[in-house]
PDB file of C-alpha atoms in Angstrom:
ATOM      1  CA  MET A   1     -11.054 -44.891 -76.241  1.00  0.00           C
ATOM      2  CA  VAL A   2     -10.561 -47.104 -73.195  1.00  0.00           C
ATOM      3  CA  THR A   3      -7.113 -48.578 -72.770  1.00  0.00           C
ATOM      4  CA  PRO A   4      -6.157 -51.576 -70.627  1.00  0.00           C
ATOM      5  CA  LEU A   5      -4.633 -49.105 -68.157  1.00  0.00           C
ATOM      6  CA  ASP A   6      -7.971 -47.314 -67.799  1.00  0.00           C
ATOM      7  CA  GLU A   7      -9.476 -50.578 -66.541  1.00  0.00           C
ATOM      8  CA  ARG A   8      -6.971 -50.848 -63.671  1.00  0.00           C
ATOM      9  CA  VAL A   9      -8.352 -49.573 -60.375  1.00  0.00           C
ATOM     10  CA  THR A  10      -4.837 -48.704 -59.205  1.00  0.00           C
ATOM     11  CA  TRP A  11      -4.415 -46.393 -62.207  1.00  0.00           C
ATOM     12  CA  LEU A  12      -7.784 -44.749 -61.605  1.00  0.00           C
ATOM     13  CA  VAL A  13      -7.006 -44.228 -57.912  1.00  0.00           C
ATOM     14  CA  THR A  14      -3.682 -42.645 -58.905  1.00  0.00           C
ATOM     15  CA  ARG A  15      -5.441 -40.275 -61.309  1.00  0.00           C
ATOM     16  CA  VAL A  16      -8.064 -39.324 -58.703  1.00  0.00           C
ATOM     17  CA  HIS A  17      -5.299 -38.751 -56.142  1.00  0.00           C
ATOM     18  CA  ALA A  18      -3.436 -36.467 -58.551  1.00  0.00           C
ATOM     19  CA  ARG A  19      -6.594 -34.484 -59.290  1.00  0.00           C
ATOM     20  CA  SER A  20      -7.616 -34.162 -55.636  1.00  0.00           C
ATOM     21  CA  HIS A  21      -4.066 -33.236 -54.606  1.00  0.00           C
ATOM     22  CA  ALA A  22      -3.908 -30.500 -57.265  1.00  0.00           C
ATOM     23  CA  LEU A  23      -7.280 -29.098 -56.174  1.00  0.00           C
ATOM     24  CA  LEU A  24      -6.215 -29.139 -52.507  1.00  0.00           C
ATOM     25  CA  GLN A  25      -2.859 -27.491 -53.185  1.00  0.00           C
ATOM     26  CA  GLN A  26      -4.483 -24.777 -55.280  1.00  0.00           C
ATOM     27  CA  ALA A  27      -7.295 -24.079 -52.810  1.00  0.00           C
ATOM     28  CA  PHE A  28      -5.052 -24.006 -49.745  1.00  0.00           C
ATOM     29  CA  ALA A  29      -2.411 -21.899 -51.516  1.00  0.00           C
ATOM     30  CA  ALA A  30      -5.064 -19.336 -52.494  1.00  0.00           C
ATOM     31  CA  GLY A  31      -5.600 -18.768 -48.767  1.00  0.00           C
ATOM     32  CA  GLY A  32      -1.885 -18.766 -47.919  1.00  0.00           C
ATOM     33  CA  SER A  33      -1.919 -22.247 -46.444  1.00  0.00           C
ATOM     34  CA  ARG A  34      -0.865 -25.819 -47.218  1.00  0.00           C
ATOM     35  CA  PRO A  35      -2.493 -29.227 -46.653  1.00  0.00           C
ATOM     36  CA  TYR A  36       0.115 -30.002 -43.956  1.00  0.00           C
ATOM     37  CA  HIS A  37      -1.082 -26.983 -42.010  1.00  0.00           C
ATOM     38  CA  TYR A  38      -4.597 -28.386 -41.982  1.00  0.00           C
ATOM     39  CA  ARG A  39      -3.410 -31.804 -40.822  1.00  0.00           C
ATOM     40  CA  VAL A  40      -1.341 -30.320 -37.993  1.00  0.00           C
ATOM     41  CA  LEU A  41      -4.166 -28.066 -36.801  1.00  0.00           C
ATOM     42  CA  LEU A  42      -6.632 -30.955 -36.985  1.00  0.00           C
ATOM     43  CA  ALA A  43      -4.305 -33.242 -34.991  1.00  0.00           C
ATOM     44  CA  LEU A  44      -3.984 -30.593 -32.280  1.00  0.00           C
ATOM     45  CA  ALA A  45      -7.734 -29.933 -32.222  1.00  0.00           C
ATOM     46  CA  GLU A  46      -8.602 -33.622 -31.957  1.00  0.00           C
ATOM     47  CA  HIS A  47      -5.869 -34.751 -29.561  1.00  0.00           C
ATOM     48  CA  GLY A  48      -4.979 -31.644 -27.588  1.00  0.00           C
ATOM     49  CA  PRO A  49      -1.497 -30.414 -26.744  1.00  0.00           C
ATOM     50  CA  ALA A  50       1.181 -32.820 -27.921  1.00  0.00           C
ATOM     51  CA  SER A  51       4.851 -33.130 -28.735  1.00  0.00           C
ATOM     52  CA  GLN A  52       5.896 -32.448 -32.315  1.00  0.00           C
ATOM     53  CA  ALA A  53       6.587 -36.166 -32.773  1.00  0.00           C
ATOM     54  CA  GLU A  54       3.062 -37.019 -31.581  1.00  0.00           C
ATOM     55  CA  VAL A  55       1.567 -34.435 -33.935  1.00  0.00           C
ATOM     56  CA  GLY A  56       3.467 -36.074 -36.791  1.00  0.00           C
ATOM     57  CA  ARG A  57       2.299 -39.572 -35.864  1.00  0.00           C
ATOM     58  CA  VAL A  58      -1.332 -38.527 -35.468  1.00  0.00           C
ATOM     59  CA  GLY A  59      -1.300 -36.500 -38.683  1.00  0.00           C
ATOM     60  CA  GLY A  60       0.738 -39.015 -40.671  1.00  0.00           C
ATOM     61  CA  ILE A  61       3.346 -36.349 -41.394  1.00  0.00           C
ATOM     62  CA  ASP A  62       7.116 -36.727 -41.607  1.00  0.00           C
ATOM     63  CA  ARG A  63       9.009 -35.203 -38.685  1.00  0.00           C
ATOM     64  CA  SER A  64      10.790 -32.552 -40.788  1.00  0.00           C
ATOM     65  CA  ASP A  65       7.514 -31.524 -42.418  1.00  0.00           C
ATOM     66  CA  VAL A  66       5.887 -31.169 -38.975  1.00  0.00           C
ATOM     67  CA  THR A  67       8.677 -28.866 -37.860  1.00  0.00           C
ATOM     68  CA  ALA A  68       8.358 -26.690 -40.974  1.00  0.00           C
ATOM     69  CA  ALA A  69       4.544 -26.563 -40.716  1.00  0.00           C
ATOM     70  CA  LEU A  70       4.704 -25.691 -37.016  1.00  0.00           C
ATOM     71  CA  ASP A  71       7.213 -22.916 -37.701  1.00  0.00           C
ATOM     72  CA  VAL A  72       4.668 -21.322 -40.055  1.00  0.00           C
ATOM     73  CA  LEU A  73       1.681 -21.977 -37.781  1.00  0.00           C
ATOM     74  CA  CYS A  74       3.420 -20.642 -34.659  1.00  0.00           C
ATOM     75  CA  HIS A  75       4.645 -17.555 -36.526  1.00  0.00           C
ATOM     76  CA  ALA A  76       1.038 -16.900 -37.643  1.00  0.00           C
ATOM     77  CA  GLY A  77      -0.238 -17.327 -34.084  1.00  0.00           C
ATOM     78  CA  PHE A  78      -2.220 -20.496 -34.836  1.00  0.00           C
ATOM     79  CA  ALA A  79      -0.169 -22.711 -32.520  1.00  0.00           C
ATOM     80  CA  VAL A  80       2.257 -22.199 -29.678  1.00  0.00           C
ATOM     81  CA  ARG A  81       5.245 -24.222 -28.511  1.00  0.00           C
ATOM     82  CA  THR A  82       6.013 -24.408 -24.801  1.00  0.00           C
ATOM     83  CA  PRO A  83       8.784 -26.351 -23.078  1.00  0.00           C
ATOM     84  CA  ASP A  84       7.688 -29.723 -21.710  1.00  0.00           C
ATOM     85  CA  GLY A  85       7.713 -29.585 -17.909  1.00  0.00           C
ATOM     86  CA  THR A  86       9.060 -33.127 -17.618  1.00  0.00           C
ATOM     87  CA  ASP A  87      11.524 -33.230 -20.535  1.00  0.00           C
ATOM     88  CA  ARG A  88      13.400 -30.043 -21.399  1.00  0.00           C
ATOM     89  CA  ARG A  89      14.505 -31.526 -24.745  1.00  0.00           C
ATOM     90  CA  ARG A  90      11.022 -31.403 -26.177  1.00  0.00           C
ATOM     91  CA  ASN A  91       8.264 -28.875 -26.715  1.00  0.00           C
ATOM     92  CA  VAL A  92       4.547 -29.278 -26.268  1.00  0.00           C
ATOM     93  CA  VAL A  93       2.507 -27.763 -29.078  1.00  0.00           C
ATOM     94  CA  SER A  94      -0.948 -26.309 -28.426  1.00  0.00           C
ATOM     95  CA  LEU A  95      -3.643 -24.876 -30.638  1.00  0.00           C
ATOM     96  CA  THR A  96      -4.567 -21.214 -30.101  1.00  0.00           C
ATOM     97  CA  ARG A  97      -7.962 -19.566 -30.584  1.00  0.00           C
ATOM     98  CA  GLY A  98      -6.654 -18.196 -33.856  1.00  0.00           C
ATOM     99  CA  GLY A  99      -5.653 -21.735 -34.788  1.00  0.00           C
ATOM    100  CA  ARG A 100      -9.191 -22.955 -34.150  1.00  0.00           C
ATOM    101  CA  ARG A 101     -10.546 -20.203 -36.406  1.00  0.00           C
ATOM    102  CA  GLU A 102      -7.976 -21.089 -39.073  1.00  0.00           C
ATOM    103  CA  LEU A 103      -8.983 -24.746 -38.834  1.00  0.00           C
ATOM    104  CA  GLU A 104     -12.631 -23.758 -39.353  1.00  0.00           C
ATOM    105  CA  ARG A 105     -11.613 -21.698 -42.403  1.00  0.00           C
ATOM    106  CA  LEU A 106      -9.573 -24.587 -43.797  1.00  0.00           C
ATOM    107  CA  ASP A 107     -12.473 -26.991 -43.130  1.00  0.00           C
ATOM    108  CA  ALA A 108     -14.606 -24.816 -45.397  1.00  0.00           C
ATOM    109  CA  VAL A 109     -11.863 -24.839 -48.052  1.00  0.00           C
ATOM    110  CA  LEU A 110     -11.684 -28.623 -47.815  1.00  0.00           C
ATOM    111  CA  ASP A 111     -15.482 -28.899 -48.083  1.00  0.00           C
ATOM    112  CA  ASP A 112     -15.356 -26.840 -51.272  1.00  0.00           C
ATOM    113  CA  VAL A 113     -12.616 -29.055 -52.729  1.00  0.00           C
ATOM    114  CA  GLN A 114     -14.651 -32.161 -51.872  1.00  0.00           C
ATOM    115  CA  HIS A 115     -17.595 -30.640 -53.698  1.00  0.00           C
ATOM    116  CA  GLN A 116     -15.487 -29.797 -56.762  1.00  0.00           C
ATOM    117  CA  LEU A 117     -13.920 -33.250 -56.893  1.00  0.00           C
ATOM    118  CA  LEU A 118     -17.228 -35.112 -56.579  1.00  0.00           C
ATOM    119  CA  ALA A 119     -19.553 -32.651 -58.319  1.00  0.00           C
ATOM    120  CA  MET A 120     -20.610 -35.184 -60.947  1.00  0.00           C
ATOM    121  CA  LEU A 121     -21.788 -37.715 -58.331  1.00  0.00           C
ATOM    122  CA  THR A 122     -25.127 -37.849 -56.547  1.00  0.00           C
ATOM    123  CA  ASP A 123     -25.235 -37.832 -52.738  1.00  0.00           C
ATOM    124  CA  ASP A 124     -25.858 -41.603 -52.758  1.00  0.00           C
ATOM    125  CA  GLU A 125     -22.909 -42.175 -55.103  1.00  0.00           C
ATOM    126  CA  ARG A 126     -20.671 -40.031 -52.875  1.00  0.00           C
ATOM    127  CA  ARG A 127     -21.706 -42.024 -49.824  1.00  0.00           C
ATOM    128  CA  THR A 128     -21.103 -45.331 -51.628  1.00  0.00           C
ATOM    129  CA  LEU A 129     -17.701 -44.175 -52.907  1.00  0.00           C
ATOM    130  CA  ARG A 130     -16.669 -43.061 -49.409  1.00  0.00           C
ATOM    131  CA  GLU A 131     -17.784 -46.386 -47.916  1.00  0.00           C
ATOM    132  CA  LEU A 132     -15.929 -48.427 -50.552  1.00  0.00           C
ATOM    133  CA  LEU A 133     -12.758 -46.351 -50.287  1.00  0.00           C
ATOM    134  CA  THR A 134     -12.872 -46.644 -46.498  1.00  0.00           C
ATOM    135  CA  ARG A 135     -13.105 -50.431 -46.761  1.00  0.00           C
ATOM    136  CA  VAL A 136     -10.161 -50.584 -49.148  1.00  0.00           C
ATOM    137  CA  ALA A 137      -8.079 -48.085 -47.148  1.00  0.00           C
ATOM    138  CA  THR A 138      -8.618 -49.830 -43.820  1.00  0.00           C
ATOM    139  CA  ALA A 139      -8.439 -53.455 -44.958  1.00  0.00           C
ATOM    140  CA  ASP A 140      -6.007 -55.689 -43.107  1.00  0.00           C
ATOM    141  CA  PRO A 141      -3.503 -56.752 -45.787  1.00  0.00           C
ATOM    142  CA  GLY A 142      -2.912 -60.045 -43.983  1.00  0.00           C
ATOM    143  CA  ALA A 143      -6.603 -60.903 -44.081  1.00  0.00           C
ATOM    144  CA  VAL A 144      -6.983 -60.543 -47.843  1.00  0.00           C
TER     145      VAL A 144
END
C-alpha cells in the first residue's frame, strides 16, 4: 500500500540515507573502522598534508570529530601529526603509507556497500540515479 508519505521524494531520500548509513556503519565496523576515518584519509590523500581544521573543512567533518578520528588514525599509524613550522599552535597532518593502504581497503569496502545498496538497479539506472542526485545535491538554492 502506497501512502502519501511514500510519494514524497524527501521521505524516500531519508529512507535511502538511513539504509546506506546503516550499511556503511556495519561494513566499516566489521573492519574496525568508521566512515569518518575514510573521509579523513580521503581528504589527506586528495589534498596532501593539512591542518586538522582544513581536513575537517575538506571532509565536511565537525572539528571535534576530526580530532577523535585523527587520534585513532595516528594511533594506528595511518596518519601522523607534526608541528607546523610557521605556527606552533597547530599541527600538520599527513597520510602515511599504511594510511594509503587503509584507504585502498576502505575504498573496496565502500565499493561493496555501493553494490549492496544499488544491487536491484541496472548500470544505466545507477548512472542516471547518480547524475540526478548530483544535480539535486549541487543545485544553487538561490537559482531555483
